[in-house]
mmCIF file of C-alpha atoms and ligand atoms in Angstrom:
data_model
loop_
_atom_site.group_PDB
_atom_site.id
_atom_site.type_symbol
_atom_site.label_atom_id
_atom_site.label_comp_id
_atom_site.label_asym_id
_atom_site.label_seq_id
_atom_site.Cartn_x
_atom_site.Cartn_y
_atom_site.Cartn_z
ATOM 1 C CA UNK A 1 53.140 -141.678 172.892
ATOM 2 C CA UNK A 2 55.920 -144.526 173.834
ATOM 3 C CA UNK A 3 55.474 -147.238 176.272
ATOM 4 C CA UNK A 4 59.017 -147.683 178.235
ATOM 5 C CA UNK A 5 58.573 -150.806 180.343
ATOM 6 C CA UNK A 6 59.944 -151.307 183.831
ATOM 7 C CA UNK A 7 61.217 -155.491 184.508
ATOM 8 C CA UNK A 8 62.701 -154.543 188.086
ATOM 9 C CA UNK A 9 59.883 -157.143 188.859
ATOM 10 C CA UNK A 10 60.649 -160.024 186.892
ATOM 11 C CA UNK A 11 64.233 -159.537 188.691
ATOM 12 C CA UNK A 12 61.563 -159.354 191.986
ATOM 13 C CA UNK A 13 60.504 -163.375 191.373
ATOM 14 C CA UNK A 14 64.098 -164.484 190.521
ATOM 15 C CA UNK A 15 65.566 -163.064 193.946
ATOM 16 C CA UNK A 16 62.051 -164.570 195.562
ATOM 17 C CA UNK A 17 63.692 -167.573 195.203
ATOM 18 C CA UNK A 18 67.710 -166.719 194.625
ATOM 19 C CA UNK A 19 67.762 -168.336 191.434
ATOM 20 C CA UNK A 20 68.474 -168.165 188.104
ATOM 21 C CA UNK A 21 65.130 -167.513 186.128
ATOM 22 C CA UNK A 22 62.685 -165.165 185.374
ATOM 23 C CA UNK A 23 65.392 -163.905 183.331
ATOM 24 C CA UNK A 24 64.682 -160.066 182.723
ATOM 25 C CA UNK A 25 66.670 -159.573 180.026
ATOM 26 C CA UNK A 26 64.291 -161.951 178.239
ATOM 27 C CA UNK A 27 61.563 -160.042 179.289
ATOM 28 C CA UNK A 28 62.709 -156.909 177.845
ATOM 29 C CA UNK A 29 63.495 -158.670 175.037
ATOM 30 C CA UNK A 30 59.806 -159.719 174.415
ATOM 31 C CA UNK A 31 58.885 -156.323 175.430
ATOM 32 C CA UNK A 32 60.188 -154.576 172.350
ATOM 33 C CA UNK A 33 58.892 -157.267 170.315
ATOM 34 C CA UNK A 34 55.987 -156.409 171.662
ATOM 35 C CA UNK A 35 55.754 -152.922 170.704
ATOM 36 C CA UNK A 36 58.173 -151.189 174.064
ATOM 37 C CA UNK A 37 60.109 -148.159 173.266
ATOM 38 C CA UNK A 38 62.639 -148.601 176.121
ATOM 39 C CA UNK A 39 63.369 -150.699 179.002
ATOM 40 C CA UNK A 40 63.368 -148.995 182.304
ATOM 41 C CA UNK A 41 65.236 -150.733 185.629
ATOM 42 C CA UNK A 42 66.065 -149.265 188.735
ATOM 43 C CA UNK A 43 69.377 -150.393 190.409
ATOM 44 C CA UNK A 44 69.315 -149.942 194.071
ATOM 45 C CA UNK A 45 71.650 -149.482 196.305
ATOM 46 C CA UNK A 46 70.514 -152.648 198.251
ATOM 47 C CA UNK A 47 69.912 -154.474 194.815
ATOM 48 C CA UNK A 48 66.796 -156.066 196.224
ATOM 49 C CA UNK A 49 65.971 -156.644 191.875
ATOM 50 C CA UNK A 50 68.275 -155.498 189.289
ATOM 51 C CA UNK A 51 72.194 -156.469 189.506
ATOM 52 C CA UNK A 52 75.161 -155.498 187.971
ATOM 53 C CA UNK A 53 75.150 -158.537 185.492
ATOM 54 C CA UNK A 54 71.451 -157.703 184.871
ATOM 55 C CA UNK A 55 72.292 -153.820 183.537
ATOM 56 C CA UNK A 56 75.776 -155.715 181.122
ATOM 57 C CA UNK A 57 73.142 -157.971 179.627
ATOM 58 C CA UNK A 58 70.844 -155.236 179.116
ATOM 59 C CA UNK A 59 73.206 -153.145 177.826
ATOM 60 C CA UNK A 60 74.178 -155.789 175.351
ATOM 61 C CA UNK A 61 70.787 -156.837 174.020
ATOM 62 C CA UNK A 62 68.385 -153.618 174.534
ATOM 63 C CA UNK A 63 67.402 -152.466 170.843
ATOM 64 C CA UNK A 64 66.107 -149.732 171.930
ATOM 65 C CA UNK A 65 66.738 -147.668 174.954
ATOM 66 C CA UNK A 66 67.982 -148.093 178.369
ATOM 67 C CA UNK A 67 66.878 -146.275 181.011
ATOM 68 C CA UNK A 68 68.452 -147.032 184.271
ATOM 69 C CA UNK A 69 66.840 -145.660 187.605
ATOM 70 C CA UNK A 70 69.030 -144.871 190.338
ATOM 71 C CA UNK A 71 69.999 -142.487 193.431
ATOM 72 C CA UNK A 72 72.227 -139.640 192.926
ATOM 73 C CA UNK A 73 75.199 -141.043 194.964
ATOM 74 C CA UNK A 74 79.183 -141.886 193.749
ATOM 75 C CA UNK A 75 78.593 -145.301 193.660
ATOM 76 C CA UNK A 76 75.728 -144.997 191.587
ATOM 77 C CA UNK A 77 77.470 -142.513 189.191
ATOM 78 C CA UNK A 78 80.108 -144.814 188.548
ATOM 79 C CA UNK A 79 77.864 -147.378 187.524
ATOM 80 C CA UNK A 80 76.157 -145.438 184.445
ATOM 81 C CA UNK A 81 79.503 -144.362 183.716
ATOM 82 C CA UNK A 82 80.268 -147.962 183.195
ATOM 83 C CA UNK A 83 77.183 -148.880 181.714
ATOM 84 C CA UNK A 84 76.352 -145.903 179.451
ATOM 85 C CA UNK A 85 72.369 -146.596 179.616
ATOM 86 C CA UNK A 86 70.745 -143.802 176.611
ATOM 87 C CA UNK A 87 69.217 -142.535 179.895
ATOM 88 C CA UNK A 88 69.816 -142.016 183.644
ATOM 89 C CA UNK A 89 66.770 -141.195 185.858
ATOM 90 C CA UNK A 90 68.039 -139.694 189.125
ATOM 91 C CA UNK A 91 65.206 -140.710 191.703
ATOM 92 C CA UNK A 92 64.989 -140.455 195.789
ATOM 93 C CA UNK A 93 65.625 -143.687 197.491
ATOM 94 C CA UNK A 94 64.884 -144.738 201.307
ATOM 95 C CA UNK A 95 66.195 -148.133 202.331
ATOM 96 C CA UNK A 96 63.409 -149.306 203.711
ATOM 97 C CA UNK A 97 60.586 -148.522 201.048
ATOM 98 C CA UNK A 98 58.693 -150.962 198.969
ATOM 99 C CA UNK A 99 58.807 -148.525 195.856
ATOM 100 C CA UNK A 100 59.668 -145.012 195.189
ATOM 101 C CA UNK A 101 57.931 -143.089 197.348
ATOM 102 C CA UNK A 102 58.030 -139.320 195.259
ATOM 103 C CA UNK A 103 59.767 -136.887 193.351
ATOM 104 C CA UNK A 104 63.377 -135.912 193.760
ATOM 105 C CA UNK A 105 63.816 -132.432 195.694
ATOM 106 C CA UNK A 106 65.734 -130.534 193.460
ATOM 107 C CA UNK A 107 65.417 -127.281 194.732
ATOM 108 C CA UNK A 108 67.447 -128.902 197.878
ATOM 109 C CA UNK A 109 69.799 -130.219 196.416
ATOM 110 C CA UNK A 110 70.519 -128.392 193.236
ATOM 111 C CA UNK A 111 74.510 -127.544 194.554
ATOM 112 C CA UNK A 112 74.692 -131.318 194.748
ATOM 113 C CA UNK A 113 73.184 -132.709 191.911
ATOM 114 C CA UNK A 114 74.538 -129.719 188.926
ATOM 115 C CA UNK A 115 78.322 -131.521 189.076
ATOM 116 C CA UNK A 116 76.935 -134.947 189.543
ATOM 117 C CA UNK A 117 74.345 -134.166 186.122
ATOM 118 C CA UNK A 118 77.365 -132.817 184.279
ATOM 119 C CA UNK A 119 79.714 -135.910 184.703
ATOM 120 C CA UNK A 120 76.918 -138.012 183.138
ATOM 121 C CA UNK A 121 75.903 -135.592 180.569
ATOM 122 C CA UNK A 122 79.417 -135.128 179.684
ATOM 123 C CA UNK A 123 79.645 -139.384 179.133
ATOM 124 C CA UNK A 124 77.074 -138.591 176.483
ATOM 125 C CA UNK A 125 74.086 -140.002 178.716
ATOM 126 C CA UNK A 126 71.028 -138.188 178.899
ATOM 127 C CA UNK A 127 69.583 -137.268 182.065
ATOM 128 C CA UNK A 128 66.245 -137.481 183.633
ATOM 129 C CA UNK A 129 64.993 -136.564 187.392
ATOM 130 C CA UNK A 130 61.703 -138.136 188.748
ATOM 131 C CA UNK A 131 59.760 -135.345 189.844
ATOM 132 C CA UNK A 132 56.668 -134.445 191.787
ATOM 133 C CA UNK A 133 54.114 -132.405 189.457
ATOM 134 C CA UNK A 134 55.318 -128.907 191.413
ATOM 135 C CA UNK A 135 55.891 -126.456 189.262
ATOM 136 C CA UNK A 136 59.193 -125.149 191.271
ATOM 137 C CA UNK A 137 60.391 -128.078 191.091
ATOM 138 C CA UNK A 138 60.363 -128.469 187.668
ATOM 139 C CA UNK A 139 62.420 -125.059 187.276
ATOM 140 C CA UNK A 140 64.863 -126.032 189.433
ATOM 141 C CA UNK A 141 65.113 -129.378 187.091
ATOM 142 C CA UNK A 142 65.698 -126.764 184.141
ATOM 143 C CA UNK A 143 68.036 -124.519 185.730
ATOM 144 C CA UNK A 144 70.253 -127.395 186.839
ATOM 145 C CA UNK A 145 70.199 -128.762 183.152
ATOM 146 C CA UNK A 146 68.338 -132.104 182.341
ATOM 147 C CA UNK A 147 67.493 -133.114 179.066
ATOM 148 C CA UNK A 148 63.456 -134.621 180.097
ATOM 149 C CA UNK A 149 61.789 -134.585 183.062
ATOM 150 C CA UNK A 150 59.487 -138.051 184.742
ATOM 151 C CA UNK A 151 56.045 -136.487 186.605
ATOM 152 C CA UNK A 152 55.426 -138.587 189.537
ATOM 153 C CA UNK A 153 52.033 -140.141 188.811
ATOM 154 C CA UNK A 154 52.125 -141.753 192.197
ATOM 155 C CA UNK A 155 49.552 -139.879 193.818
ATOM 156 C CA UNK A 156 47.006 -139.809 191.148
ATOM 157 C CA UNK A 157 47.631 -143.409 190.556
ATOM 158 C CA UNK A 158 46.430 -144.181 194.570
ATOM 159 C CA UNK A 159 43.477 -142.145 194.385
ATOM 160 C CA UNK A 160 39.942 -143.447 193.494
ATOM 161 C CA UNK A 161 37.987 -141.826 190.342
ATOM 162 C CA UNK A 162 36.052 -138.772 192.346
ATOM 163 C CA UNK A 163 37.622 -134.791 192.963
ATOM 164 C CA UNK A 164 40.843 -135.684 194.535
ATOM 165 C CA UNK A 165 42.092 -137.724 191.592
ATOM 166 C CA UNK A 166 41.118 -135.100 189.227
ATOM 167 C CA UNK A 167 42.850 -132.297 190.775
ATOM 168 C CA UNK A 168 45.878 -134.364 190.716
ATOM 169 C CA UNK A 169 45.607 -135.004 187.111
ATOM 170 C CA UNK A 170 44.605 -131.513 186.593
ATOM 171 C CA UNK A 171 48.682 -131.191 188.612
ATOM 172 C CA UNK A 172 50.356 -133.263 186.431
ATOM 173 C CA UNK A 173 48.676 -132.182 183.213
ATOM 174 C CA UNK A 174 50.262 -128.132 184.155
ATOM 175 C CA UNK A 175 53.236 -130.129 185.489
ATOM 176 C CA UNK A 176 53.885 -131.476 181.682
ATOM 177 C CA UNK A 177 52.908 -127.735 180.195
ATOM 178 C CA UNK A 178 55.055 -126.120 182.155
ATOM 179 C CA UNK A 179 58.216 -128.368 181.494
ATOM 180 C CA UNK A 180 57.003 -128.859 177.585
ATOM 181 C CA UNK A 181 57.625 -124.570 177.415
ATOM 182 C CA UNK A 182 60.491 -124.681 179.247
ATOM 183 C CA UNK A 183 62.289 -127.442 176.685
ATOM 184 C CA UNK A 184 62.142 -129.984 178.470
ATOM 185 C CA UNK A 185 60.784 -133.683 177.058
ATOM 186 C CA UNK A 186 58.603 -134.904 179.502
ATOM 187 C CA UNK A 187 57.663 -138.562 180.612
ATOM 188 C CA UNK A 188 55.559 -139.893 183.282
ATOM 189 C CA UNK A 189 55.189 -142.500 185.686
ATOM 190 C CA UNK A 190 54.564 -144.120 188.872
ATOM 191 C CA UNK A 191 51.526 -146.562 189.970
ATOM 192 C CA UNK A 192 50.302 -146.678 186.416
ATOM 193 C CA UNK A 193 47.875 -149.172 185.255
ATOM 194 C CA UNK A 194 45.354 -150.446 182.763
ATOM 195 C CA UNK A 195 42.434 -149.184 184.532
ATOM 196 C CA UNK A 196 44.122 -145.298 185.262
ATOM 197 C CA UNK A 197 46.788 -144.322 182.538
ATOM 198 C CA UNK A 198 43.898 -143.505 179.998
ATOM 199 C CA UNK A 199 43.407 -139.535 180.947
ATOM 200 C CA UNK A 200 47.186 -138.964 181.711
ATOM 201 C CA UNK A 201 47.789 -140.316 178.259
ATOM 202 C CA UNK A 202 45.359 -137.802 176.721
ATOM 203 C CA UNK A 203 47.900 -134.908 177.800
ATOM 204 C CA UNK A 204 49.746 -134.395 174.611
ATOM 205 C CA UNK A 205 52.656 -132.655 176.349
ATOM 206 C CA UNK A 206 53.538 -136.454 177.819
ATOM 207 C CA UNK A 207 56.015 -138.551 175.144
ATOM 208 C CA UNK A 208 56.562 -141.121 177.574
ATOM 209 C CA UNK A 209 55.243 -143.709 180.256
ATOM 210 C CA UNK A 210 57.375 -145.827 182.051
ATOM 211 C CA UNK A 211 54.751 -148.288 184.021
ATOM 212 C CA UNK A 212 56.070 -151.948 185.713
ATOM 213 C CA UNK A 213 54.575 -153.532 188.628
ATOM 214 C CA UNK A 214 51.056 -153.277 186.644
ATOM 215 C CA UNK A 215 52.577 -155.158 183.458
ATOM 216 C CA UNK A 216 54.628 -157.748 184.846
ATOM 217 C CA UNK A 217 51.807 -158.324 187.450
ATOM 218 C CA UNK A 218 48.997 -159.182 184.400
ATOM 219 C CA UNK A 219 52.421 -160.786 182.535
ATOM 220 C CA UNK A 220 52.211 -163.607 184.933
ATOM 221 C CA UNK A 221 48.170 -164.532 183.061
ATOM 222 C CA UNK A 222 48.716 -163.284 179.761
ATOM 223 C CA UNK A 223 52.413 -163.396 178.706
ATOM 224 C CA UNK A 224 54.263 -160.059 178.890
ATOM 225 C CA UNK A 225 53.763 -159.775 174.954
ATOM 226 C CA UNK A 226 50.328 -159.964 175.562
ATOM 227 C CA UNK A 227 50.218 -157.382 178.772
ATOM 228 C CA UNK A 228 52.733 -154.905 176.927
ATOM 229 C CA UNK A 229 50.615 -154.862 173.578
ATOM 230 C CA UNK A 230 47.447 -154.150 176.009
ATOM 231 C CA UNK A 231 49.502 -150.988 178.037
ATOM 232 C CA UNK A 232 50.381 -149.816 174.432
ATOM 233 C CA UNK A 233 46.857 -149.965 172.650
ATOM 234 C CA UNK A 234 45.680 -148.249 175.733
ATOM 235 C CA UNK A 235 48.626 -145.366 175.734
ATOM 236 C CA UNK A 236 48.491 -144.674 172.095
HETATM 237 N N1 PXP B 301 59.121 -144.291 187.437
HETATM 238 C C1 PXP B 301 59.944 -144.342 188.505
HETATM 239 C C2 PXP B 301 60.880 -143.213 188.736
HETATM 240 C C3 PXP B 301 59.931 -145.450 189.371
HETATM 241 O O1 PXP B 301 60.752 -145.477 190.426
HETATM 242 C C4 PXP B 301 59.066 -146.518 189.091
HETATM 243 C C5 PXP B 301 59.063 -147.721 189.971
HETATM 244 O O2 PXP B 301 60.283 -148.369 189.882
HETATM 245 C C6 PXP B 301 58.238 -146.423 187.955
HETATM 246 C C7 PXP B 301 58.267 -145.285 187.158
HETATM 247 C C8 PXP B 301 57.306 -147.518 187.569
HETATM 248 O O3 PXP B 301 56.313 -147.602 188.529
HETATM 249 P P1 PXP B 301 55.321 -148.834 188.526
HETATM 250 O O4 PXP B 301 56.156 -150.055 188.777
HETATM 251 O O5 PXP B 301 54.375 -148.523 189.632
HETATM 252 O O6 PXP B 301 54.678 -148.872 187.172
#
């Protein structure tokens, strides 16, 4: 299983301050050193983190893959198509939340989002859609045509050990069956950290994590090399 890491958060403490440093294209740097399989960032509309200059130098110095995050809109488009990031991940986005708050609805929106996944496909970028572990959902992402599917962990990640938090890991382990036989790769993420990614890294179907706030957050005690070798012993 691969470790992508998410540095939207290192670009979180620069723009604390409006200033030049953390600079997260060192971090990702020293997250492949340190045993990441891609760097994730998610540009928002608002670009409360990650900037346009942060997804050039990215692009320029990521060995191994970028994956950008961002809403299904024009604007957005024409950034990847500028880019090129090895992945897209089309996700939901409110304004006013602090994170991602679930799954794209892709049944809703599949009219909409077929021509938008074709222009990026077509560029020779690979697309992804954050989704909630609902099984007709997932279809919907395979009739529409992405390469690999994200299960939102979210809501298994905010639950305590106990009955609730293993019937949502008993959702996303049929979530990652059910899009494994249907072709699609499947990653997973969302709220992921040292103490809860164990059992949704036992489900074999899963190729993928893409975890931040929980890495850069022990980063800031341990060095990132440090906190990203720790997330991969723990995923592999
Ligand atoms: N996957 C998606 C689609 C996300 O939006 C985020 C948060 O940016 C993550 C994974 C990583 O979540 P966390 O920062 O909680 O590890």
């Amino acid at each position: 299983m691969k470790l992508a890491v998410n540095v939207d958060h290192i670009a979180t403490i620069r723009e604390a301050r409006g200033s030049i440093e953390p600079e997260p294209v060192l971090a990702a740097l020293l997250a492949e050193q340190a045993g990441a399989e891609g760097i994730v960032c998610h540009i928002r509309g608002d670009r409360r983190h990650i900037k346009e200059r942060d997804l050039r130098l990215f692009r320029d110095e990521i060995k191994t893959k970028l994956n950008i995050e961002m809403a299904a809109t024009e604007e957005m488009k024409n950034i990847a198509l500028d880019i090129k990031p090895d992945i897209v991940s089309l996700v939901p986005e409110r304004e006013e939340e602090l994170t991602t708050e679930g799954g794209l609805d892709v049944i809703s929106n599949e009219n909409n989002l077929n021509p938008h996944i074709q222009d990026l496909k077509k560029a020779g970028i690979k697309v992804s859609i954050f989704v909630d572990p609902d099984l007709k959902q997932i279809e919907a992402c395979h009739r529409i045509g992405v390469n690999l599917i994200e299960i939102n962990t979210g809501k298994y990640a905010e639950l305590k050990p106990g009955e609730a938090q293993q019937k949502a890991l008993d959702e996303i382990r049929k979530a990652a069956e059910s899009g494994h036989k249907l072709g699609l790769e499947v990653h997973a993420g969302h709220g992921l950290d040292y103490n809860n990614v164990r059992p949704v890294a036992a489900i074999p179907e899963i190729k993928e994590f893409s975890i931040g706030f929980s890495i850069v957050a022990r980063s800031a005690f341990v060095g990132i090399e440090k906190a990203v070798k720790e997330m991969v012993a723990l995923i592999e």
